[in-house]
Each structure stands twice: as structure tokens, then as C-alpha cells.
Coordinates of C-alpha atoms in Angstrom, one line a residue:
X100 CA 6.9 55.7 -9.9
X101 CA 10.4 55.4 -10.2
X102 CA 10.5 53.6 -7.0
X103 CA 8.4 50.9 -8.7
X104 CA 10.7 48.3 -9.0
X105 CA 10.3 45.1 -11.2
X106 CA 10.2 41.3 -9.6
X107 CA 13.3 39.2 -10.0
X108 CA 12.8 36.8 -12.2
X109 CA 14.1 33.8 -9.8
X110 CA 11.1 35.6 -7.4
X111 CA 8.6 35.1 -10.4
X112 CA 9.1 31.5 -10.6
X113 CA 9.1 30.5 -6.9
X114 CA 5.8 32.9 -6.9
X115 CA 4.6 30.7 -9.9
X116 CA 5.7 27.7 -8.4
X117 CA 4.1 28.7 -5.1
X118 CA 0.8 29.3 -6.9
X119 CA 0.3 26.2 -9.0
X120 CA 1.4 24.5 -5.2
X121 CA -1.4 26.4 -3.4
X122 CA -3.8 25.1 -6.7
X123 CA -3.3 21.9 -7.2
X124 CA -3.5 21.3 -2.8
X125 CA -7.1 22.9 -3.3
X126 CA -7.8 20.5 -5.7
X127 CA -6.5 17.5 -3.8
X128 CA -8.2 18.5 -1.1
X129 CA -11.7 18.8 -3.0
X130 CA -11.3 15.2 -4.3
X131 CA -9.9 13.9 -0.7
X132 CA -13.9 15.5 0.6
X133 CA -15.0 14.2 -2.3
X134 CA -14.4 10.7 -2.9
X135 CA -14.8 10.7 1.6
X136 CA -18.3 11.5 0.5
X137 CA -18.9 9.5 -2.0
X138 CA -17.8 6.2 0.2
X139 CA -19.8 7.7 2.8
X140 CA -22.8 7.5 0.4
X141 CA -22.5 4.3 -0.9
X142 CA -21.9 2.5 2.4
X143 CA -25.4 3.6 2.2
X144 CA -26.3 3.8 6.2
X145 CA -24.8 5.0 9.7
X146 CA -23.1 2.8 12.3
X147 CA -20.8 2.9 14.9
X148 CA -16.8 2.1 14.5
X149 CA -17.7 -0.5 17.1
X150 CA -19.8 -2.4 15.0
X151 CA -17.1 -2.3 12.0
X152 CA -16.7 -6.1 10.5
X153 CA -13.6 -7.9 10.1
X154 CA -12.8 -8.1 13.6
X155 CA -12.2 -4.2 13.4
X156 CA -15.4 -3.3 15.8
X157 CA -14.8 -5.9 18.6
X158 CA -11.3 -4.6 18.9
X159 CA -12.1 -0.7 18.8
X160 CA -15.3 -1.8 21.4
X161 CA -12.8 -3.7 23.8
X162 CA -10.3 0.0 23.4
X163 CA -13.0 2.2 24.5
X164 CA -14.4 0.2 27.4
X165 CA -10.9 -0.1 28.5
X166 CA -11.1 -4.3 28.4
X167 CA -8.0 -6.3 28.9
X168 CA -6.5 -7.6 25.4
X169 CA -6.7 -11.4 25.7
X170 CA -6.4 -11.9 22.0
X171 CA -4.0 -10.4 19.5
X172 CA -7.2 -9.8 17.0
X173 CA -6.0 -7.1 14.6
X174 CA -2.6 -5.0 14.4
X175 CA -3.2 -1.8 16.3
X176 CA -2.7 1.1 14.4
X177 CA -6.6 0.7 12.6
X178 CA -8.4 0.3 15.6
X179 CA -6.1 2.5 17.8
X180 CA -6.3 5.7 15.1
X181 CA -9.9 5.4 14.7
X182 CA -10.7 5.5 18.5
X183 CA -8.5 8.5 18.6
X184 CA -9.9 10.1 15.3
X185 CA -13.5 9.9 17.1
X186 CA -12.7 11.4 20.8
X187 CA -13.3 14.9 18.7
X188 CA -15.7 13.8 15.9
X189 CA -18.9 12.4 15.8
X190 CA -20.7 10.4 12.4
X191 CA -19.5 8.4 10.1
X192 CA -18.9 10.8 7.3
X193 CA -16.8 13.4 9.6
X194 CA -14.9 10.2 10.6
X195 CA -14.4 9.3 7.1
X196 CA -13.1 12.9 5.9
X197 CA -10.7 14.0 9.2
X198 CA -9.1 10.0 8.6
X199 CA -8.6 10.7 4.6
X200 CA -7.5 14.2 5.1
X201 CA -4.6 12.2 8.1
X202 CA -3.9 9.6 5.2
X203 CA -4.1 11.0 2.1
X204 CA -1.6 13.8 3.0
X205 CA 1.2 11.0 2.4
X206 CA 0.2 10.7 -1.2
X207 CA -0.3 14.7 -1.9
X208 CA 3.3 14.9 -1.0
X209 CA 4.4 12.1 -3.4
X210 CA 2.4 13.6 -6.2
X211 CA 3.5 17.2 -5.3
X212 CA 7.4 15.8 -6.2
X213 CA 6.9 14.4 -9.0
X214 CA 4.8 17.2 -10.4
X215 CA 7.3 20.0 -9.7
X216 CA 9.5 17.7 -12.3
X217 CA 9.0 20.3 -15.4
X218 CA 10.4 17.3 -18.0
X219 CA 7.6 15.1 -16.3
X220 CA 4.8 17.2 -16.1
X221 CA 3.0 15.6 -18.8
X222 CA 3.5 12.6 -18.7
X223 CA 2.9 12.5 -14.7
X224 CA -0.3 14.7 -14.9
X225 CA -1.7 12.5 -17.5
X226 CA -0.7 9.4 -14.9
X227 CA -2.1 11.0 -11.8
X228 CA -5.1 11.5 -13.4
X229 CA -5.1 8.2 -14.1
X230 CA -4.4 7.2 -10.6
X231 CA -6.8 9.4 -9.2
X232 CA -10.1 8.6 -11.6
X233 CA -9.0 4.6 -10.6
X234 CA -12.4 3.3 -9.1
X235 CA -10.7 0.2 -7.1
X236 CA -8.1 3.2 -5.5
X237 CA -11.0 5.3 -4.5
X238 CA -13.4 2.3 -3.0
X239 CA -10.6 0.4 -1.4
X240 CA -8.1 3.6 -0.4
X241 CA -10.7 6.0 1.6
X242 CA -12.9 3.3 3.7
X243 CA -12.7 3.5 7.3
X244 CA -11.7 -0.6 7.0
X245 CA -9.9 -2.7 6.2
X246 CA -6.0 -1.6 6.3
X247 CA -5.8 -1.0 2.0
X248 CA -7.3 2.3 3.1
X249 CA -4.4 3.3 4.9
X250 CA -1.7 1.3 3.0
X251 CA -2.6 2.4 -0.4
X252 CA -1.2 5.4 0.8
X253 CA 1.4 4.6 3.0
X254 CA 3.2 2.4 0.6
X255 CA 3.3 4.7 -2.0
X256 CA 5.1 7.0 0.7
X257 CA 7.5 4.6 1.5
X258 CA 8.7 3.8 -1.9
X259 CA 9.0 7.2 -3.4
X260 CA 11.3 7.7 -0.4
X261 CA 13.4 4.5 -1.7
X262 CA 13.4 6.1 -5.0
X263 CA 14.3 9.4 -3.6
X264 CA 17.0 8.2 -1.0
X265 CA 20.1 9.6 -2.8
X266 CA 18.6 13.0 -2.6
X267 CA 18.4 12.9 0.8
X268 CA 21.1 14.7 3.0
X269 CA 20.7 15.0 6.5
X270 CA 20.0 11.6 8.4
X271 CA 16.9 13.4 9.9
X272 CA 15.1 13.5 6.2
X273 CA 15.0 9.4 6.6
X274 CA 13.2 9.8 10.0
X275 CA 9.3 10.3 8.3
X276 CA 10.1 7.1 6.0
X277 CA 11.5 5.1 9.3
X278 CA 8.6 5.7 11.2
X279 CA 6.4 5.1 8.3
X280 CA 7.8 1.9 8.3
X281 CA 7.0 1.1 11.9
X282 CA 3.8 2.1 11.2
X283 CA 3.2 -0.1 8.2
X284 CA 4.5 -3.1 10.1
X285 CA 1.7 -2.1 12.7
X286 CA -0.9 -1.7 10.2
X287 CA -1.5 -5.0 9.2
X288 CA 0.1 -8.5 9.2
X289 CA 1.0 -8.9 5.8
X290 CA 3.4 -6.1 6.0
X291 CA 5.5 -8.3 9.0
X292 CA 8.0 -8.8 5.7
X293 CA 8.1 -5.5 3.8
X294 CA 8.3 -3.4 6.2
X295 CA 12.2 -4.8 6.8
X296 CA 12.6 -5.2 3.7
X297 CA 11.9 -1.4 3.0
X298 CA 14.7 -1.2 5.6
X299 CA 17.3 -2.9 3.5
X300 CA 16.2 -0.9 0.0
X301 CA 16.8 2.3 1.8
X302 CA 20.1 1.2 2.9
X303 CA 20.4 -0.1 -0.4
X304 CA 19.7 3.3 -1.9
X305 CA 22.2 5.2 0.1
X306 CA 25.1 2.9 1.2
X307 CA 24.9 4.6 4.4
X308 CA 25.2 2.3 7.9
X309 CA 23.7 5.6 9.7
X310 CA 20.9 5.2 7.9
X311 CA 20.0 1.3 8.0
X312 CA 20.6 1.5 11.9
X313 CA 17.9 4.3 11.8
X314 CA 15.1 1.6 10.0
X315 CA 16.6 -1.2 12.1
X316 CA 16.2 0.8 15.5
X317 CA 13.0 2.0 14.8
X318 CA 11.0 -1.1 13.0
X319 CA 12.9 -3.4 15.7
X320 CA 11.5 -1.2 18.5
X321 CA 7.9 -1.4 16.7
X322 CA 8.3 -5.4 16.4
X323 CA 9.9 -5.4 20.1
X324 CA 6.9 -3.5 21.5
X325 CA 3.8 -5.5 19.4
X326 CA 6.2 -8.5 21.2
X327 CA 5.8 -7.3 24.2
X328 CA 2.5 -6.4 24.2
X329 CA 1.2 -10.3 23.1
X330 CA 3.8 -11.6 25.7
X331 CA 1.8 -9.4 28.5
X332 CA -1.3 -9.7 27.5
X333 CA -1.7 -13.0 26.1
X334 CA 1.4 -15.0 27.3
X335 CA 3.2 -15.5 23.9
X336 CA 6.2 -13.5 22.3
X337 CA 4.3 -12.8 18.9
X338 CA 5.2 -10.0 16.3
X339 CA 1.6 -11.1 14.5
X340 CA -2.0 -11.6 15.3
X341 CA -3.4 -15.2 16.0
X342 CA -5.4 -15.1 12.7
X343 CA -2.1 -16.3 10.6
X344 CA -2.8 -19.8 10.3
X345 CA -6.9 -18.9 9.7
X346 CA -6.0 -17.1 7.2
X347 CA -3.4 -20.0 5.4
X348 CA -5.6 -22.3 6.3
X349 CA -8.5 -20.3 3.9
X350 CA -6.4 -20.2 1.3
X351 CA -4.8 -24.0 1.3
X352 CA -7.3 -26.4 2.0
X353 CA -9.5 -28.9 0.0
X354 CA -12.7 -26.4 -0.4
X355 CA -10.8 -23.7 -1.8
X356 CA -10.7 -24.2 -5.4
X357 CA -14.6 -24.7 -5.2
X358 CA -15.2 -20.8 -4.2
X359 CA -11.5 -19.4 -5.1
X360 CA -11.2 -17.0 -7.1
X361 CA -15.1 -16.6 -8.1
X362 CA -16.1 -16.1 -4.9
X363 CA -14.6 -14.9 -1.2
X364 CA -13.0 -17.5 0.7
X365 CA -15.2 -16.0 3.9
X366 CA -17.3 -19.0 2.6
X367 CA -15.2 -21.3 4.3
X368 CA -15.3 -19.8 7.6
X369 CA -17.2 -22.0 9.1
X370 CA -15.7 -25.0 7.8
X371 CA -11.8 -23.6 9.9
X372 CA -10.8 -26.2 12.3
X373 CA -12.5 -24.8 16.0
X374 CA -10.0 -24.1 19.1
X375 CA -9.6 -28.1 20.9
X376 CA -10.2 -27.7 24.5
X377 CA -7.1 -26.5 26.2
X378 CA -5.9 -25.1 23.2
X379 CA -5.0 -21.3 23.3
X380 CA -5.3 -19.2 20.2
X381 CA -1.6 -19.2 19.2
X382 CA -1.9 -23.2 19.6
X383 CA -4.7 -23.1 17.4
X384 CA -2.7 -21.0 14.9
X385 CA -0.2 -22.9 14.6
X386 CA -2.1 -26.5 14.2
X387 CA -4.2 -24.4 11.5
X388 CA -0.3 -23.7 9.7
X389 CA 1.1 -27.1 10.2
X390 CA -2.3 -28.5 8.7
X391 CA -1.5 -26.5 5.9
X392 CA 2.6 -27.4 5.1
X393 CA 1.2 -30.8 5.6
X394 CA -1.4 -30.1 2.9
X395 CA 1.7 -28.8 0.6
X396 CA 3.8 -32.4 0.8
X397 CA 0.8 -34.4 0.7
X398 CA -0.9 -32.5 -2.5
X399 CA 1.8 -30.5 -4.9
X400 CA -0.6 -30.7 -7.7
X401 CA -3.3 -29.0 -5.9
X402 CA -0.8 -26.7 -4.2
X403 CA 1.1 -26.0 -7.8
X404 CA -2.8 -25.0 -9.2
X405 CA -3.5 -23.1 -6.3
X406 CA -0.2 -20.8 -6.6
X407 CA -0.8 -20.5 -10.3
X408 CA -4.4 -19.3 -9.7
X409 CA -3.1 -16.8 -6.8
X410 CA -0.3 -15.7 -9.2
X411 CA -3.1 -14.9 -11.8
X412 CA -5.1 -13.1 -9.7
X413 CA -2.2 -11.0 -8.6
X414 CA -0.5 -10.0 -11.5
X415 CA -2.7 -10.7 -14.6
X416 CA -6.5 -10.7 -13.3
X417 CA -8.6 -7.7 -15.1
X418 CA -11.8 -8.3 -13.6
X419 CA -13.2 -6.1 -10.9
X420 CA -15.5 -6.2 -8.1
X421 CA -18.3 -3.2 -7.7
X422 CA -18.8 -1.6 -4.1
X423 CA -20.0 -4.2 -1.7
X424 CA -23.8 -4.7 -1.1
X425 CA -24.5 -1.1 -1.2
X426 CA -28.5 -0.8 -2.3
X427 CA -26.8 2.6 -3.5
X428 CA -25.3 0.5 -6.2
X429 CA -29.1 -1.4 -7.2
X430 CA -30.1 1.8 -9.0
X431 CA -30.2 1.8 -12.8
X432 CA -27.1 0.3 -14.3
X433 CA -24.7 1.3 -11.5
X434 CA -23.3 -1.6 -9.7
X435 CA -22.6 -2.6 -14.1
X436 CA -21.1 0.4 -14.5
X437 CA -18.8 0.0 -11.7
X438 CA -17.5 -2.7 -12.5
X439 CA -17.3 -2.1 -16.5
X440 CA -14.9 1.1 -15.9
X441 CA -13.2 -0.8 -12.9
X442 CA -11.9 -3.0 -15.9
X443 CA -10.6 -0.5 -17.9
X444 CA -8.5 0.6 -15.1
X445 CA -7.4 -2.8 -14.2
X446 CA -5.9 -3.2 -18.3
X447 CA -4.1 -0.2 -18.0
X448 CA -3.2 -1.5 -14.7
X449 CA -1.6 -4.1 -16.3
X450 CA -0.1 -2.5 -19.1
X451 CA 1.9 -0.5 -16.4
X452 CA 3.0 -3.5 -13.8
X453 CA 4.3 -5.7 -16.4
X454 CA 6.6 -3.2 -18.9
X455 CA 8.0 -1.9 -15.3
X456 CA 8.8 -5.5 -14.1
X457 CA 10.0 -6.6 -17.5
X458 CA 12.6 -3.5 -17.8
X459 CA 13.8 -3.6 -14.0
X460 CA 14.8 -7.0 -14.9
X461 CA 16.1 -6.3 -18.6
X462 CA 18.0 -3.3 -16.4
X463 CA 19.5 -6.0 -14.5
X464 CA 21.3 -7.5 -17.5
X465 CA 22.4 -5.0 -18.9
X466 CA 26.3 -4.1 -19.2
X467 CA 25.9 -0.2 -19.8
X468 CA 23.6 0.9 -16.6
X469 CA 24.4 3.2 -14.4
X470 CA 24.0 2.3 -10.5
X471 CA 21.4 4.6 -9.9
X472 CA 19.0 3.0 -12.3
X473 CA 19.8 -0.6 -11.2
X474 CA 19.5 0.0 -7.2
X475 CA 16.4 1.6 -8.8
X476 CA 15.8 -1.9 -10.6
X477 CA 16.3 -4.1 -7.9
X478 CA 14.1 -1.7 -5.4
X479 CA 11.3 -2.1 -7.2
X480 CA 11.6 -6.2 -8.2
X481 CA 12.3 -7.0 -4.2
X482 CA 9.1 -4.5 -3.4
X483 CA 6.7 -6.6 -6.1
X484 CA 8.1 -9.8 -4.5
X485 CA 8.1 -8.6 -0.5
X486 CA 5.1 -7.1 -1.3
X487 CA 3.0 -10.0 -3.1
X488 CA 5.0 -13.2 -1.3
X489 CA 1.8 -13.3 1.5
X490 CA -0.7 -13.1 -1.2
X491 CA 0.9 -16.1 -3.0
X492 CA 0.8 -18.0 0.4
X493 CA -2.4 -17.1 1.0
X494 CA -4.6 -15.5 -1.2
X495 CA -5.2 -12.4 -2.8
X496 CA -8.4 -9.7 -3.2
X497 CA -8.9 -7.1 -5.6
X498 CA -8.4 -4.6 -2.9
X499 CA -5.1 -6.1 -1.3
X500 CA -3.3 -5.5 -4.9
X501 CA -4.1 -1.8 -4.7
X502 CA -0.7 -0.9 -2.7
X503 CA 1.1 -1.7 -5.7
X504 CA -0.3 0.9 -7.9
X505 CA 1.3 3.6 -7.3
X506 CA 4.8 2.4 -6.7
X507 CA 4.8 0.9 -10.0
X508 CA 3.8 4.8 -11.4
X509 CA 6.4 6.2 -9.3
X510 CA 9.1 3.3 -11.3
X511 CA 8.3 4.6 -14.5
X512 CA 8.4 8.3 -14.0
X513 CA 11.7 7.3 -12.1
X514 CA 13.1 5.6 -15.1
X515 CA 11.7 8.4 -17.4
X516 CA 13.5 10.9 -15.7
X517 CA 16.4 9.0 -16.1
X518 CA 16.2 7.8 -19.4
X519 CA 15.6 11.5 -20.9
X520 CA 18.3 12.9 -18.7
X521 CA 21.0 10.0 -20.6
X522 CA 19.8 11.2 -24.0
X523 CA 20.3 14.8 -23.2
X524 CA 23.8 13.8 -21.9
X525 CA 24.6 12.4 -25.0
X526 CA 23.0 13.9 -28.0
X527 CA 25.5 15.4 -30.1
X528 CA 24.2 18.9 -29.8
X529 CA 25.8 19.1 -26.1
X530 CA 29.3 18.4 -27.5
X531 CA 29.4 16.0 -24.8
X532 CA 29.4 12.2 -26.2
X533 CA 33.0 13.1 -28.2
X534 CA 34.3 14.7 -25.1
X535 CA 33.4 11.4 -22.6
X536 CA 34.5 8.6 -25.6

């Protein structure tokens, strides 16, 4: 017995530490399964990923039959991950589980960080829970389509890394959050300017040239490539998809106050100016955006309305939308339901985005800050701009707002931290405020 020797205490804790890690990833991962299955069941009926809307399923049919690409559709990382997801999986539900167990690994290891702060763990678990019972994150962040339910995720990657930069301390640490950024660019269009703006934050964060050629290289080589892919395939140098101007052209146009922001704007499809004859689709793009600049000088009253109603539904709209046209959802009271919790979350949504944006700024005024908390500031104001800017343009949905969630969570941990670690520094029982003054 007397070889019986007790465990270090430092061994205890990593053990501990260890433990409550191996816990809380079984939990994640029953609520990744989970919520896979409960999207899986309100979709309400089987299909294949070629016959996904939006454009999604023409692209991924034209991929698997090996077509040339004559039009520059959709950004490829969607359609290009689901074809490879389903060479080895079969159904829509197995689909739906391996490609939120892919995605969703990028948030477990943004919630893991901030729960292994011991100052934060309340406050964080209580947030996180928050985050995770949030109806519109669950519909809009673990659906096959469209890219919300890979950028929910991915975003909230990106800007924890901002916010963790000057932690970092090999170059190689920044190389997840680079190619994350390549990705992001390549996930959708509206990321075509945050994705180099995370560039310039990270660089921000750290001071370090080594670092900002590292984003440069490797979101120029992602934009280079896309450029070069559109050049060879559809004769035009394009770091975007033809659907720009569509998509301006929704969201700026005579009829759009009539449906906007009741209704979708997918009401005015059919109304889009048609491709003229010997008109290719980046010419019809680009008529479809000059119509719209044009629309801007001739009508700044309309214009000034339509911004204010985009700016509403962005950063003060509370209402929210229930699942689709599930017939899951015609049962009882549930689509009501839906939609009456979905509100709760969108106040308390609220009540987070606008004290963060009002205390970056205040941050930035003040005289006594240190420059950890106002790169921190300015981070997070330049992500809410680069982030919303197309949305303003355009339009925004319920579900393209949902990338902001969590980076506005990680802020106010960030500045928590922070704040609690300047009161310990000077509260007189340290001895330390006389000894600094």
C-alpha cells in the first residue's frame, strides 16, 4: 500500500478538465444528431441533392454528370461539398448528419474556448444555452441549403480567431482561420467583401506583416482561382456569380415595397428583365445593376425608404418566420409556436447586438482604453458593417442575419473577460492601484 501514491494536484485538474471536455463533446454531439434530425423531419419528405432549389440542384446535377460549367450559378464550395459528402452516403438524413457533424465542429471548438474560461463559465454557459435553444440558428444553421447553414458556423470561427489573434504564436496557428477565409469567400457571394476584410482585422489584431501576407496569399489565390475558373469556362474574369445584378435588381426596383418586407422578394422573379438576344449572362448582370444605380439618381426617396426598411429589418426586426411549408408544421399549434418562441429569441437577440455595438463605439471614445479592447472595438464595428453592407444593398432574410449571432456573443464575453480582469487589477485589495499611480 505504501506504493500507493496520491495524484498531483496539477494532474487532478487536467483530468477534471479532460472529463468535463469529453462531456460537454457528447453533448454537442447529441444536439448536432439531434437538431440534423429534427430538420430532417420537418423537411417532411425525401429527395435528391439534385433536385435542391435555389439553383443548388441544377449545379450539383451538372457536377455529377460531369457537364461543362457555362454559367457561374452558385459559389462552389455548397454544391462541391455536398457531391463529395454523398459519394459515401446515401438519404437525406445521413447527408444531413455527416455535413453537420463537418460544420458544426467549427463552432464546438469556439464554444469549448470560451467555456474553459473559469471567470466566464456562467455567464457563457447561460449564453450558449441561449445560442443553442435559438430556433432561427437551428432551422437556418443545419439545412443541407442555402449557405447560412454553413456560414452560421464558419463566421463564428473566423471571428473568435480575430478576437483570439494576440494569443496566437506560431504563424502556422493562423493557417485554419486563412483557409477558413478562402472558404467563406467561396461559399457564397455576399462574403466577396468580408472575407478580406477578416484579412485586414487579423492583421489588425497582431501587427504582424507575416501574418496579413498569409490571409492575402491565400484569399487572393481563392479569388484568383474562382477568376480563373469563370474566365475558362464562361469567358469573363469574375470573382462572383452572374446572379449579382438579379439579386440588386430584387431588392431596388418599383415592385419591391409592394411585397418587401411582408413577403419574399421571389415574387418578383418573374417580373427580372430576361437576357436580350446576344446578351450573355454577365451582360445581363450588369444591365440588371446599371438599371438599378440608375433607379438610385432618379428616385432617392424611394431608395432613402428602401434602405431604412432594409436597415430595420437587419438590426431592429423581431419577427420571425416558422419552418417553410413543412405539413410537419400544420399539426396543432406548431407552425404558432414556432414562430412565437422564435420571437423571444429575436428580443434577446436584440438586446445583445445593440449594447455590443453601442459600447464598441463608446470604447472608441474613450481616453482610458487599452489597445487590446479597442482593436477589439473596431473588429467587431468593421465585421457588423462588412458583414451587413450587401444586405443594405440588397435585401435582407431572417436567415441571412443569423451569422451575426454568435460573433456579437463572442464580443461580450470578450469585453467581459476584459472588463473583470481591469477591476481585479485595480481593486485596492491587490495593493496594485497605489503602486501603478
Amino acid at each position: 500500500m505504501g506504493l500507493i501514491r496520491p495524484i498531483p494536484c496539477h494532474n487532478r485538474v487536467m483530468l477534471n478538465t479532460q472529463r468535463e471536455d469529453f462531456l460537454r463533446f457528447l453533448i454537442f454531439l447529441g444536439y448536432v444528431i439531434s437538431l440534423s434530425i429534427a430538420t430532417w423531419w420537418i423537411s417532411g419528405t425525401e429527395f435528391l441533392i439534385t433536385e435542391l432549389e435555389f439553383g443548388f440542384g441544377p449545379e450539383i446535377d451538372r457536377i455529377t454528370s460531369g457537364q461543362e460549367m457555362h454559367v457561374a450559378a452558385r459559389m462552389p464550395v455548397v454544391p462541391y461539398l455536398l457531391v463529395t459528402l454523398s459519394l459515401g452516403i446515401n438519404g437525406h438524413l445521413a447527408l444531413l448528419i455527416a455535413k453537420n457533424l463537418l460544420v458544426q465542429s467549427l463552432l464546438f471548438i469556439v464554444l469549448r474556448s470560451w467555456w474553459q474560461i473559469r471567470e466566464l463559465r456562467n455567464v457563457s454557459s447561460v449564453l450558449f444555452l441561449y445560442l443553442l435553444l435559438f430556433p432561427q440558428l437551428g432551422r437556418h444553421g443545419f439545412t443541407l441549403i442555402p449557405e447560412e447553414g454553413y456560414l452560421i458556423a464558419l463566421v463564428a470561427f473566423l471571428f473568435h480567431g480575430v478576437i483570439k489573434a494576440p494569443e496566437f504564436q506560431k504563424l502556422l496557428d493562423f493557417l485554419p482561420y486563412a483557409l477558413g477565409c478562402a472558404i467563406a469567400f467561396l461559399t457564397k457571394g455576399s462574403m466577396l467583401l468580408l472575407a478580406p476584410l477578416f484579412c485586414l482585422l487579423f492583421f489588425l489584431r497582431t501587427r504582424n506583416t507575416k501574418v496579413l501576407i498569409l490571409f492575402v496569399a491565400t484569399v487572393g489565390t481563392a479569388m484568383s482561382l474562382w477568376g480563373a475558373v469563370n474566365l475558362e469556362k464562361t469567358g469573363r474574369f469574375a470573382v462572383t456569380t452572374v446572379y449579382t445584378g438579379y439579386e440588386m435588381w430584387k431588392g431596388n426596383n418599383p415592385q419591391t415595397l409592394d411585397v418587401y418586407p411582408e413577403t419574399t422578394l421571389d415574387r418578383l422573379s418573374n417580373k427580372v428583365p430576361q437576357i436580350l438576344e446576344g446578351e450573355d449572362p454577365w451582360e445581363w448582370s450588369r444591365r440588371l445593376q446599371s438599371e438599378v444605380y440608375t433607379y438610385w439618381i432618379e428616385h432617392p426617396l424611394v431608395t432613402a425608404k428602401l434602405f431604412a426598411v432594409r436597415f430595420y429589418k437587419t438590426f431592429l426586426a423581431v419577427t420571425a418566420v416558422a419552418s417553410g411549408d413543412s405539413p410537419r408544421l400544420e399539426v396543432g399549434q406548431a407552425r404558432d409556436l414556432l414562430k412565437t418562441v422564435g420571437v423571444v429569441f429575436m428580443i434577446a437577440l436584440r438586446c445583445l447586438l445593440w449594447p455590443a455595438i453601442r459600447h464598441a463605439v463608446w470604447t472608441l471614445f474613450r481616453t482610458q482604453t487599452s489597445g487590446e479592447i479597442r482593436t477589439s472595438a473596431i473588429c467587431y464595428l468593421c465585421f457588423i458593417v462588412g458583414f451587413s453592407a450587401p444586405f443594405l444593398i440588397a435585401f435582407s432574410y431572417e436567415r441571412q442575419l443569423m451569422p451575426m449571432v454568435m460573433p456579437t456573443v463572442i464580443y461580450l464575453l470578450h469585453r467581459l473577460i476584459h472588463e473583470r480582469l481591469f477591476q481585479n487589477i485595480h481593486s485596492p485589495n491587490t495593493g496594485l492601484k497605489s503602486s501603478m499611480s
